[in-house]
Short mmCIF file of C-alpha atoms in Angstrom, two decimals:
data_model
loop_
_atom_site.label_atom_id
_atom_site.label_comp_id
_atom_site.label_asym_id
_atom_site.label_seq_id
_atom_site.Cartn_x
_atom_site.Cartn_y
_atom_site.Cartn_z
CA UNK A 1 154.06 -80.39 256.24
CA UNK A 2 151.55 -79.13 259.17
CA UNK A 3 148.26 -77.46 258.05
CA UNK A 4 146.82 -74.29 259.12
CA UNK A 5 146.07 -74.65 262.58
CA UNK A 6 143.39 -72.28 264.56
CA UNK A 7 142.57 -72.37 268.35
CA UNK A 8 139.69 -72.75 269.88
CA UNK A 9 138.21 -74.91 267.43
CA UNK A 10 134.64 -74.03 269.35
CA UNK A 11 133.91 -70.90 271.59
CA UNK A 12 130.60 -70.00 273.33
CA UNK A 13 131.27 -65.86 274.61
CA UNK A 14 128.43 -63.26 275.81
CA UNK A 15 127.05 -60.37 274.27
CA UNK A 16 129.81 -57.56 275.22
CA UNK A 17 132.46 -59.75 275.86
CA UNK A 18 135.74 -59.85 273.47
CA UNK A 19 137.63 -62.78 272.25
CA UNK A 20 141.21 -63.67 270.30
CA UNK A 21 141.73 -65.97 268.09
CA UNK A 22 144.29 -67.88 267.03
CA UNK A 23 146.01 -69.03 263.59
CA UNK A 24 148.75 -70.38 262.41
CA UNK A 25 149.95 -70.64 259.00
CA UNK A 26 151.52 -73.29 257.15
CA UNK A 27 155.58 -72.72 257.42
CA UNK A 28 156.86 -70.38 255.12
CA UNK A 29 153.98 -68.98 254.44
CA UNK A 30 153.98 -65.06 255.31
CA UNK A 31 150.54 -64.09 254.30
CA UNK A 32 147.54 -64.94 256.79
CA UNK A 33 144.35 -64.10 255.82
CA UNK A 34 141.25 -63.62 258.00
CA UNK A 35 137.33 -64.71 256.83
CA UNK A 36 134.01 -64.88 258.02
CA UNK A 37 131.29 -67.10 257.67
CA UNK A 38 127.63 -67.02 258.54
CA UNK A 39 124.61 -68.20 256.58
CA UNK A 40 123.45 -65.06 255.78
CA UNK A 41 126.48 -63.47 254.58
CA UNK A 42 128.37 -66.11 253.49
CA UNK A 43 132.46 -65.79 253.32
CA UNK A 44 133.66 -62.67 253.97
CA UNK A 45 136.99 -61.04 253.94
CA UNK A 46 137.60 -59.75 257.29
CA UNK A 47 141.80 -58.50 257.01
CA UNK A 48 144.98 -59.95 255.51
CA UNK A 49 148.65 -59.94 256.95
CA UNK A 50 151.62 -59.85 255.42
CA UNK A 51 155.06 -59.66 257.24
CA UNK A 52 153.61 -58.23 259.84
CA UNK A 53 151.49 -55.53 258.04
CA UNK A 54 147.95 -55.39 257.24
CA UNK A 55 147.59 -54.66 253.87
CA UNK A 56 144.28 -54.54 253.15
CA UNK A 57 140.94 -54.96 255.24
CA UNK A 58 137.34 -55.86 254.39
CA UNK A 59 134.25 -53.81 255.31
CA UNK A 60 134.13 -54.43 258.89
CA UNK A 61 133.56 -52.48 261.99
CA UNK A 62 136.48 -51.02 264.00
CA UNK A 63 135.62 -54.07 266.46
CA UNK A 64 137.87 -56.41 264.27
CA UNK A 65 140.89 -56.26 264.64
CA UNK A 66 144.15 -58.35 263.59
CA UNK A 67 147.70 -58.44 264.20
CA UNK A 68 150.42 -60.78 263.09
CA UNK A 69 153.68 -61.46 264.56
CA UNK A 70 157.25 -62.07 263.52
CA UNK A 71 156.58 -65.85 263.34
CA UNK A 72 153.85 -65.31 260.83
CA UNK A 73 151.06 -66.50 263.44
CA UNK A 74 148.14 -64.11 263.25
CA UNK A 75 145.20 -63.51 266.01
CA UNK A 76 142.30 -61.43 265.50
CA UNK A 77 140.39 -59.76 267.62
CA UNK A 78 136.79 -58.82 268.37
CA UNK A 79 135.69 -56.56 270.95
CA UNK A 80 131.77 -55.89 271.91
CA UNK A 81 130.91 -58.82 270.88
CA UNK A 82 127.07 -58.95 269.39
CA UNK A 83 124.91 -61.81 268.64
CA UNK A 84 125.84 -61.18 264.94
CA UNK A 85 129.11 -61.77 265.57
CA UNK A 86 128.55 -65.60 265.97
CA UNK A 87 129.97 -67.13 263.03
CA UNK A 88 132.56 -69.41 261.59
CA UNK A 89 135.81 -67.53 261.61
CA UNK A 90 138.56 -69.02 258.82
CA UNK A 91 142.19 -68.43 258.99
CA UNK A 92 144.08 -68.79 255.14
CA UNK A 93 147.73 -68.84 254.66
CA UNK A 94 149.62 -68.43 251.71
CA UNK A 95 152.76 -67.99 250.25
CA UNK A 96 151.80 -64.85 248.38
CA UNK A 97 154.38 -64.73 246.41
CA UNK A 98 152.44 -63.79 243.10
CA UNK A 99 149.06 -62.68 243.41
CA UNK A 100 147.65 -65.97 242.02
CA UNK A 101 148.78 -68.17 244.91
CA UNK A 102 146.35 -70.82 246.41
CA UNK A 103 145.47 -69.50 249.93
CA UNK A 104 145.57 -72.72 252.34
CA UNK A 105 142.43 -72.92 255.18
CA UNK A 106 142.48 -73.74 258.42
CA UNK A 107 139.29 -76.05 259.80
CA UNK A 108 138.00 -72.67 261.36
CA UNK A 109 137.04 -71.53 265.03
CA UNK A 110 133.07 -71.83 265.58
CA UNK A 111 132.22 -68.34 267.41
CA UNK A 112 128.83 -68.45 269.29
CA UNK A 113 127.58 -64.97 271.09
CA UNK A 114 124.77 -65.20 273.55
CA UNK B 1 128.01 -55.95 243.55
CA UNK B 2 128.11 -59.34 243.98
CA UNK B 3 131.34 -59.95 242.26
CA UNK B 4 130.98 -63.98 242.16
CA UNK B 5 127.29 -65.33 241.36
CA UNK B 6 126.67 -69.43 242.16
CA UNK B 7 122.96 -69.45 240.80
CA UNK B 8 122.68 -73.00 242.26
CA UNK B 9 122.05 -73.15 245.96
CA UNK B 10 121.64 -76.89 246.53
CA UNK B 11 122.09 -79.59 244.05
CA UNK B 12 121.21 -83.42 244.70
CA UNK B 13 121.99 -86.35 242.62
CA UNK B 14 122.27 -89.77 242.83
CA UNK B 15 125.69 -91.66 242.95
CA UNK B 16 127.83 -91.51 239.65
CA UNK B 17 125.55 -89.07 238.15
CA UNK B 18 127.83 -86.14 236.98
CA UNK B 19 127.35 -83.13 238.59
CA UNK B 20 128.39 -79.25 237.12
CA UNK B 21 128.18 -76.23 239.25
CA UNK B 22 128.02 -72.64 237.42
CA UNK B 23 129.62 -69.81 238.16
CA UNK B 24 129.17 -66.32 236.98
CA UNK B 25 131.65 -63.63 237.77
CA UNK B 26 132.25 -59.92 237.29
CA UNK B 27 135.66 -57.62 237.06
CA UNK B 28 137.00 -54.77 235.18
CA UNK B 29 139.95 -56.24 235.38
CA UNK B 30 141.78 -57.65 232.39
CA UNK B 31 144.08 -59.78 235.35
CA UNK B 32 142.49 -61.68 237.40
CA UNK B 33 142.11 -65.16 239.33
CA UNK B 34 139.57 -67.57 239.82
CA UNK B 35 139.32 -70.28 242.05
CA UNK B 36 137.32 -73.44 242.80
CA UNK B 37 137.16 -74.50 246.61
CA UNK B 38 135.33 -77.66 248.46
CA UNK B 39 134.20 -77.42 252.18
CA UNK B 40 133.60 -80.59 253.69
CA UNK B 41 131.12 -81.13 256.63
CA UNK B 42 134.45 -80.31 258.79
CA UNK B 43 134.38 -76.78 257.65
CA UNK B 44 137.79 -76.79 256.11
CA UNK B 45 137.84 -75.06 252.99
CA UNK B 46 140.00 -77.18 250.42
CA UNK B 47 141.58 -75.57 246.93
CA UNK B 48 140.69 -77.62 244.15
CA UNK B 49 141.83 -75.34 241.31
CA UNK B 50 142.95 -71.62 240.02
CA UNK B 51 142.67 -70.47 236.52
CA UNK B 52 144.55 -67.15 235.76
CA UNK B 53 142.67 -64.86 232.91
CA UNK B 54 144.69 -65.73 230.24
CA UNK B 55 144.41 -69.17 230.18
CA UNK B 56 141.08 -70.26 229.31
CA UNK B 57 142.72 -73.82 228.67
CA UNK B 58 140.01 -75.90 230.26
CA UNK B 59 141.14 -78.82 232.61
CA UNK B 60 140.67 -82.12 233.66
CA UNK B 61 142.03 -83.81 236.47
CA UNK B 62 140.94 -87.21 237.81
CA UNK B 63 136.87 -87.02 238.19
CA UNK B 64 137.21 -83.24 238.11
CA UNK B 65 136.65 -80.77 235.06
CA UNK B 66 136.73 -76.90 234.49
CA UNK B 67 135.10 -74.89 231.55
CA UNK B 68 136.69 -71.44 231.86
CA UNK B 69 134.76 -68.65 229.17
CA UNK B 70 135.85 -65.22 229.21
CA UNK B 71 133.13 -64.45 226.64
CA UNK B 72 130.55 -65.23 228.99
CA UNK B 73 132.19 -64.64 231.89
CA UNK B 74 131.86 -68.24 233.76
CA UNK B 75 133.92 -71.05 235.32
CA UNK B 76 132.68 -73.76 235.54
CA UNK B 77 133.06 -77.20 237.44
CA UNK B 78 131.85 -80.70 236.48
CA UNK B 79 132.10 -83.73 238.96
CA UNK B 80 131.94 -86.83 236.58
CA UNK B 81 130.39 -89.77 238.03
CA UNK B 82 129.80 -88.37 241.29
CA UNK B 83 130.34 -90.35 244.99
CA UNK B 84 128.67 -89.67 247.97
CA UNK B 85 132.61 -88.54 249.68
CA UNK B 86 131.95 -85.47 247.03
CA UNK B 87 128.98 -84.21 249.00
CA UNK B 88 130.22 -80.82 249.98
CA UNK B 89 129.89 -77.27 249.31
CA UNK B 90 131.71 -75.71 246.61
CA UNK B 91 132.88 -72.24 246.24
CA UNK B 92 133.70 -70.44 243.33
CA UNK B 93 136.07 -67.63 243.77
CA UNK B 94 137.40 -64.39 242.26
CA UNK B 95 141.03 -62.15 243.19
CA UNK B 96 141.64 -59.20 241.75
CA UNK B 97 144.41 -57.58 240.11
CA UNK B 98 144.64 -54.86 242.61
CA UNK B 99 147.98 -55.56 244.17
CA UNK B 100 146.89 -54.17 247.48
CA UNK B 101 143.74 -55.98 247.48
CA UNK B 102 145.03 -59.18 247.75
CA UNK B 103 141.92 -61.05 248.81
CA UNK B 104 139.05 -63.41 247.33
CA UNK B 105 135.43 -62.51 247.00
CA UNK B 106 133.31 -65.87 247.44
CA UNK B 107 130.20 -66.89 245.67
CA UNK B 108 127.25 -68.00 247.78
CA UNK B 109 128.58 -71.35 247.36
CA UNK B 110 126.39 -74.69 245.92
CA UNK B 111 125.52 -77.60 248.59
CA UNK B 112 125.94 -80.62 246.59
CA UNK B 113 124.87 -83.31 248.22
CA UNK B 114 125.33 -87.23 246.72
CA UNK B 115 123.24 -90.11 247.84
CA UNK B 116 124.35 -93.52 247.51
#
């Protein structure tokens, strides 16, 4: 069974510019979940997706933004961008079926804002 | 509040040394999940292990171990007789009972690194 998959893998933007990304989640699963990295922070939930529906969202700006579609592939948006925005971004899928199921990662899209 | 706490930021040993990486965590919750995952140099964060809160059963599988304490609130992981493929970081995490909070809040994760 195919991983998560997330494209770009690597993406060099400018300060003001937006960007999507990508993910795809492991088939069958309906619940994508979105996370960011940066040294300073460390992992951070950004939004998850289920069926279509957010249903809950970290403390980020209005910026983010998600979506996911019928197909259970999820993109997320940022608009603005700032030079605090560079970061690893992770996608996680899971079945979600009961609240203790595993969340799968994807190998992440490197975000880098000059 | 930091709801996961990974006290050790870097941790180096030498091949088959074992290797155990705390973590603290913190809930009102009497439900709850914890997690152990590994991210490789390629970024990809890999599940190792989930422990629900009522099973304090501590496991071992393969070179892997977990000693889950409720009293103390901790989790932790041992690597026994550690290779230099382990060299990783590892990130402990916590969900939450809330059933529309369906997310995981990551410790600061440890950077173990094994040299041959």
């Amino acid at each position: 069974k195919a991983g998560v998959t997330q494209t770009p893998r690597y993406l060099i933007k400018t300060r003001g510019q937006q960007v999507t990304l990508s993910c795809s989640p492991i088939s069958g699963h309906r619940s994508v979940s979105w996370y960011q990295q940066t040294p300073g922070q460390g992992l951070q939930f950004l939004f998850e997706y289920f069926s279509e529906t957010q249903r809950n969202k970290g403390n980020f700006p209005g910026r983010f933004s998600g979506r996911q579609f019928s197909n259970s592939r999820s993109e997320m948006n940022v608009s603005t961008l700032e030079l605090g925005d560079s970061a690893l971004y992770l996608c996680a899928s899971s079945l979600a079926l009961r609240r203790n199921d595993e969340q799968y990662f994807g190998p992440g899209t490197r975000l880098t804002v000059t | 509040a930091q709801k996961v706490t990974q006290a050790q930021t870097e941790i180096s040993v030498v091949e088959k040394e074992d290797v155990t990486l705390d973590c603290v965590y913190e809930t009102r919750d009497t439900t709850y999940y914890l997690f152990w995952y590994k991210q490789p140099p390629s970024g990809e964060l890999v599940f190792l292990i989930r422990r629900n809160s009522f099973d304090e059963q501590n496991e071992i599988s393969g070179r892997y171990s977990w000693n889950f304490q409720k009293s103390t609130s901790s989790f932790n992981f041992t690597i026994t007789a550690s290779q230099v493929v382990d060299s990783a970081v590892y990130f402990c995490a916590l969900s939450e009972a809330d059933p529309n909070d369906y997310k995981l809040s990551f410790g600061a994760g440890t950077t173990v690194t094994v040299r041959a």
